[in-house]
XYZ file of C-alpha atoms in Angstrom:
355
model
C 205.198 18.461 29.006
C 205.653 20.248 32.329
C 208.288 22.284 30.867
C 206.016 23.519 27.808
C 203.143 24.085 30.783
C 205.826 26.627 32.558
C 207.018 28.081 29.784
C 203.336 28.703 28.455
C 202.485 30.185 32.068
C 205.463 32.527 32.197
C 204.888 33.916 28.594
C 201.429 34.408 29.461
C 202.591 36.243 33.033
C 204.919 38.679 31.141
C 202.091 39.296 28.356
C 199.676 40.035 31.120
C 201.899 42.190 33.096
C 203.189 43.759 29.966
C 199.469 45.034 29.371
C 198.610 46.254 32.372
C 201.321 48.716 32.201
C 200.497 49.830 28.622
C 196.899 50.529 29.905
C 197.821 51.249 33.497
C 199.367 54.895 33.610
C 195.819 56.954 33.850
C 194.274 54.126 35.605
C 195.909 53.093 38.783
C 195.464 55.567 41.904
C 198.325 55.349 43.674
C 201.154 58.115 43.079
C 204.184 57.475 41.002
C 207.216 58.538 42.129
C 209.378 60.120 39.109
C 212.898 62.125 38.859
C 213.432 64.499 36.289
C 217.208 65.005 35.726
C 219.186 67.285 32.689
C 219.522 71.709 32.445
C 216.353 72.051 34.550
C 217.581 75.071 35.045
C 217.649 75.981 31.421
C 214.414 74.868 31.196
C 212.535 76.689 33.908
C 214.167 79.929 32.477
C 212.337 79.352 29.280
C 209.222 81.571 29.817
C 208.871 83.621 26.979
C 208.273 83.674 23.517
C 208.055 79.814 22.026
C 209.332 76.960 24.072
C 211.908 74.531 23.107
C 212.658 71.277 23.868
C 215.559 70.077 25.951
C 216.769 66.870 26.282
C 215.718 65.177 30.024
C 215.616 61.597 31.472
C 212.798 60.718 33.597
C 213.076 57.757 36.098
C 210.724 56.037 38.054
C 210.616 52.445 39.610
C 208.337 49.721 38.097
C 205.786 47.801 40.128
C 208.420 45.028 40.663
C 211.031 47.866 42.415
C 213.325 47.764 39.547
C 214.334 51.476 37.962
C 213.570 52.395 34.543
C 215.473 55.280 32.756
C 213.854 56.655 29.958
C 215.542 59.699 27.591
C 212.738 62.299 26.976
C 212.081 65.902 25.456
C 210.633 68.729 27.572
C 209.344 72.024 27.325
C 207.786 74.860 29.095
C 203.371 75.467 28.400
C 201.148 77.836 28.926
C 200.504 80.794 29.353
C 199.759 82.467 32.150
C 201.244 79.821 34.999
C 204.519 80.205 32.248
C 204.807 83.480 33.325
C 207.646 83.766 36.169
C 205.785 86.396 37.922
C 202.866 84.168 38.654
C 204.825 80.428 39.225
C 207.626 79.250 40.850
C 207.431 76.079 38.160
C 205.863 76.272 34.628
C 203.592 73.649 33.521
C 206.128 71.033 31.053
C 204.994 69.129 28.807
C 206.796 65.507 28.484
C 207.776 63.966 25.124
C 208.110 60.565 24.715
C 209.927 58.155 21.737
C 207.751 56.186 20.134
C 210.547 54.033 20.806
C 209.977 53.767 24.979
C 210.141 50.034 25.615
C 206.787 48.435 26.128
C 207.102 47.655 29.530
C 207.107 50.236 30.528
C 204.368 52.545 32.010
C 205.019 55.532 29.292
C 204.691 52.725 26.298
C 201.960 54.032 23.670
C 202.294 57.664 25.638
C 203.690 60.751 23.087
C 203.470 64.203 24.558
C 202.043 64.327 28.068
C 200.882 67.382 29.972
C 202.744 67.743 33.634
C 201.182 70.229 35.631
C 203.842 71.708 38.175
C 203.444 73.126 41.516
C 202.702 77.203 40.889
C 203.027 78.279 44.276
C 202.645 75.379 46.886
C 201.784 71.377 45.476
C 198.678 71.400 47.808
C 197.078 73.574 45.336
C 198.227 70.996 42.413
C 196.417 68.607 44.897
C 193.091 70.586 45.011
C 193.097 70.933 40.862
C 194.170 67.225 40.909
C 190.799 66.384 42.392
C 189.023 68.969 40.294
C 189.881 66.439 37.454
C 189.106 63.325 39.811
C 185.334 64.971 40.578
C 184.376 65.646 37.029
C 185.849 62.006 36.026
C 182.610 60.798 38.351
C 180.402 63.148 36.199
C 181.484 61.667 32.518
C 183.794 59.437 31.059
C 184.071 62.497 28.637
C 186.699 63.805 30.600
C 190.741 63.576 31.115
C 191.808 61.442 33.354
C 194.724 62.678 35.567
C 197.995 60.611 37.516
C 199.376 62.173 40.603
C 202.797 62.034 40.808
C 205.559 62.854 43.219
C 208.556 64.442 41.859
C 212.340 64.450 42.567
C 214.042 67.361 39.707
C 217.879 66.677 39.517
C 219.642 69.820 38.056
C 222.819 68.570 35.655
C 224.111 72.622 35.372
C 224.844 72.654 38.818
C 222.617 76.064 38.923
C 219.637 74.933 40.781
C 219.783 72.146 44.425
C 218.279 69.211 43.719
C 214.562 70.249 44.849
C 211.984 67.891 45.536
C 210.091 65.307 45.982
C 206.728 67.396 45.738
C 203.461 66.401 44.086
C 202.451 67.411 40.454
C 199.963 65.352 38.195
C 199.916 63.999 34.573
C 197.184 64.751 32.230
C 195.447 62.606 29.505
C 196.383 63.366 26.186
C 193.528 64.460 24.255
C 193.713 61.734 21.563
C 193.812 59.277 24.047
C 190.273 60.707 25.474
C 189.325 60.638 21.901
C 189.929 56.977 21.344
C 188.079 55.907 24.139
C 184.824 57.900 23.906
C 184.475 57.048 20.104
C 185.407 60.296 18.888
C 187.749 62.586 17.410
C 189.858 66.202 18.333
C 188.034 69.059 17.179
C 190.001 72.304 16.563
C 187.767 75.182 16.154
C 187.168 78.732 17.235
C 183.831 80.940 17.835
C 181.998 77.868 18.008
C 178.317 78.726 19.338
C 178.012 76.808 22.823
C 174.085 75.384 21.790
C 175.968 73.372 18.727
C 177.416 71.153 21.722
C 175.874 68.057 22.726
C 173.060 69.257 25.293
C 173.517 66.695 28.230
C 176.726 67.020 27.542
C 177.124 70.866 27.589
C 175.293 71.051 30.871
C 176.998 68.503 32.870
C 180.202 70.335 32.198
C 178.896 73.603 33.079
C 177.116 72.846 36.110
C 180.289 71.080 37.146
C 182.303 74.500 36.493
C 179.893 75.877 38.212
C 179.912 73.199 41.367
C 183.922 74.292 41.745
C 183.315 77.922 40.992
C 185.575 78.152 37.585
C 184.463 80.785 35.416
C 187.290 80.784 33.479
C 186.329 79.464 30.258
C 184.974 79.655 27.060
C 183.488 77.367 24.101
C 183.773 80.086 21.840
C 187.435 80.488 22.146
C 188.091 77.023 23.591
C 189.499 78.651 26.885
C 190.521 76.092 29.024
C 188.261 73.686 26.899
C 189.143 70.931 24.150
C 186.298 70.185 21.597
C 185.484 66.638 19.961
C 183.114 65.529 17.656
C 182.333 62.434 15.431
C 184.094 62.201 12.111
C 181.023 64.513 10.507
C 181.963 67.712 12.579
C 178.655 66.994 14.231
C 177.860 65.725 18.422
C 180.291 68.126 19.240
C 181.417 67.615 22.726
C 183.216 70.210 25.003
C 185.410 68.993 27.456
C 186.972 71.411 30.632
C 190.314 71.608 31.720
C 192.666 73.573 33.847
C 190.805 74.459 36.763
C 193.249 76.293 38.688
C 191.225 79.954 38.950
C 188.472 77.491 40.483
C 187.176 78.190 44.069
C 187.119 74.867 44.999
C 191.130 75.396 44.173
C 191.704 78.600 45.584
C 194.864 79.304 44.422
C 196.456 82.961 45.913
C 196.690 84.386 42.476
C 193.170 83.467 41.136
C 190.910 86.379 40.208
C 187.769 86.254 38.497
C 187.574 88.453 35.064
C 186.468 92.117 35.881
C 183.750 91.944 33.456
C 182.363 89.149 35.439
C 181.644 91.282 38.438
C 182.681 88.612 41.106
C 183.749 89.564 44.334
C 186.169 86.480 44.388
C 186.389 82.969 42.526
C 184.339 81.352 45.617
C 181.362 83.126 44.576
C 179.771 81.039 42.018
C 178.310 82.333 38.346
C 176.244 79.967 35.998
C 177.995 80.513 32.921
C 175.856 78.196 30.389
C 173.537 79.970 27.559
C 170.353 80.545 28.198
C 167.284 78.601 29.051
C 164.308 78.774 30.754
C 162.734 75.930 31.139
C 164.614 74.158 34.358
C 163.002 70.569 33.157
C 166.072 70.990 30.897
C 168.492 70.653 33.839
C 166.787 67.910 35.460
C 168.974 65.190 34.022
C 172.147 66.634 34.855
C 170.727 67.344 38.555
C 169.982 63.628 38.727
C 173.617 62.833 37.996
C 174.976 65.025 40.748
C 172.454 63.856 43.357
C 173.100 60.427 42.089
C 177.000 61.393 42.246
C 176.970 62.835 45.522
C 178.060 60.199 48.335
C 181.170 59.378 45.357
C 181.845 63.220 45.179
C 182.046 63.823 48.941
C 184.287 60.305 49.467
C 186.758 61.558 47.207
C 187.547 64.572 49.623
C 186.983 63.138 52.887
C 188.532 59.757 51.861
C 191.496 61.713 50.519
C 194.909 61.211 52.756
C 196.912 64.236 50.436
C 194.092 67.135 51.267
C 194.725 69.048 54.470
C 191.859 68.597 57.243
C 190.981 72.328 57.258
C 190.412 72.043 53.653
C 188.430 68.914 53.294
C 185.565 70.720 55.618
C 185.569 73.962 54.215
C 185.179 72.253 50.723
C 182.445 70.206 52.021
C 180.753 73.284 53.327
C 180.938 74.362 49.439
C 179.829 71.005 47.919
C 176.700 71.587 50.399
C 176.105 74.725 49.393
C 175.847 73.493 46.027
C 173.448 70.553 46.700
C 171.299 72.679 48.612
C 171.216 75.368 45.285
C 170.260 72.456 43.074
C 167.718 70.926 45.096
C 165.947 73.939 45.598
C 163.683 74.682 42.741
C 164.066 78.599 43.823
C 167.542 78.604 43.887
C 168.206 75.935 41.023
C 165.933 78.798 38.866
C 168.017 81.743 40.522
C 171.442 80.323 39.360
C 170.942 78.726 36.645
C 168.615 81.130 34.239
C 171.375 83.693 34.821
C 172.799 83.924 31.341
C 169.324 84.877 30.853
C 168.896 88.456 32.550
C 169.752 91.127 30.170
C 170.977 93.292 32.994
C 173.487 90.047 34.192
C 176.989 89.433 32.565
C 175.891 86.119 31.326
C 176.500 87.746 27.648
C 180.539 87.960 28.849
C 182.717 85.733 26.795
C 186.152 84.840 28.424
C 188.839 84.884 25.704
C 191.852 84.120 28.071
C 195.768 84.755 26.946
C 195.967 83.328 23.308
C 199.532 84.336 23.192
C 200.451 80.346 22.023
C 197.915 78.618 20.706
C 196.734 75.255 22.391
C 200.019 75.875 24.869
C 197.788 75.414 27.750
């Protein structure tokens, strides 16, 4: 009898721990530590024209210490980070078998975005928490794992470089699957077909970290779902590296846009006039606020200088919002004729859905 009770409590320890690491990738905080080994070389020469996959091993420890080897494919995205003019590493995207042993933490995971380092990983950092911040917002959003990363160069062309932080992103079916809904690919959709609440919490929060570089119409730097009738369309943002909250050397805002830099913030919603429309979505930010501000000041990866200039921009966002003058200022915008709220950003479409 005892031995039945130990085997029973052993089989149930290994089924519990077993689940927690199918569900456990996008949902624990701490960092994982990975190495990337194979022609990294190869691969980080692969900017132009279509990417194709090379053949990689990733290798990380599990939460008992032990390594885990696991054979993947890998290949350069993007578009403009791809470019070798603009990043010292392309963004890769990570394919796993559907073969990967369930215990591990990549079981039930199939092609994963990695977002590299561009210039220095404290800017991979600051878009990291870009993610983090609009996570507090809605559960209709991708959840993101920081990483650290070792790369291991097999050609002999490249040193071993490394470790340096980088994050994984949610796959979008995965965000799909949780929220009830499904992947929506379409083009020159008009921005009032989306879900209101949900239209304006996303672009007040691009509009919190200063990002004005997207589009619903041409899904620039956002994914669309919907339920299986094409109808409660959802948008949900991504890449948010031309952010000012990011502040990345090489971000710009679009000329037609008018900005002086990407810290100068530009409502870039449709319009509407009655501000009892945005009261909702203020609420959630107010509501949000002590949560928002933790995550920077709490953070032990953000430099000092950083954290306080960023809270001096969170404030400067609180104080817009809870100022009926200056909510009405920002936010009916898109609705001066003589603005640039009509300007559409289109982005590099070179590869579709690369980025």
């Amino acid at each position: 009898m005892i031995l039945k009770l130990i085997f029973l409590v052993c089989c149930m320890s290994f089924f519990c721990r077993s689940q927690a690491q199918q569900i456990s990738l996008f949902d624990e905080e701490t960092v994982l530590d990975i190495t990337l080994s194979g022609d990294l070389d190869k691969l980080f020469k692969d900017r132009v024209g279509e990417a194709t996959y090379l053949n990689l091993h990733l290798r990380y420890r599990d939460e008992r210490g032990e390594l885990v080897e696991i054979p993947i494919k890998s290949k350069t995205r993007g578009n403009f980070r791809r470019r070798k003019n603009v990043c010292t590493y392309p963004p890769l995207l990570l394919n796993f078998s559907k073969s990967t042993s369930s215990n591990s933490i990549f079981h039930q995971q199939d092609k994963v975005k990695l977002v590299m380092p561009c210039k220095m990983d404290k800017y991979v950092i600051r878009e990291y928490y870009a993610y983090k911040l609009f996570n507090l917002i809605s559960e209709k959003s991708f959840k993101v794992r920081l990483v650290r990363i070792t790369l291991e160069d097999s050609s002999g062309k490249m040193k071993q470089e490394g470790p340096f932080y980088a994050f994984l992103i949610e796959e979008e079916e995965q965000l799909a699957k949780r929220n009830g809904i499904e992947v929506l690919k379409k083009d020159f959709l008009r921005p009032e077909l989306v879900i209101k609440e949900d239209f304006l919490a996303m672009a007040v929060f691009q509009y919190l970290i200063g990002n004005t570089d997207w589009s619903v119409q041409y899904r620039q730097n956002i994914k669309l779902f919907s339920d299986q009738y094409q109808e409660n369309i959802v948008a949900v943002p991504y890449d948010f590296d031309h952010a000012g909250i990011v502040s990345a050397p090489y971000a710009k805002p679009a000329e037609a846009l008018k900005l002086s830099s990407v810290l100068e913030r530009r409502y870039r919603g449709y319009c509407i006039q009655d501000m009892e429309k945005f009261e909702h979505v203020f609420t959630i930010f107010n509501e949000r606020k002590d949560d928002i501000y933790e995550l920077y000041t709490g953070s032990p990866y953000l430099e000092k200088s950083y954290i306080n200039s960023t809270l001096k921009y969170l404030n400067a966002f609180y104080r817009t919002i809870n100022s009926p003058r200056l909510a009405k200022v920002e936010f009916t915008y898109p609705c001066d004729p003589e603005g640039t709220g009509h300007v559409v950003i289109k982005g590099l479409r070179e590869i579709e859905d690369q980025d």
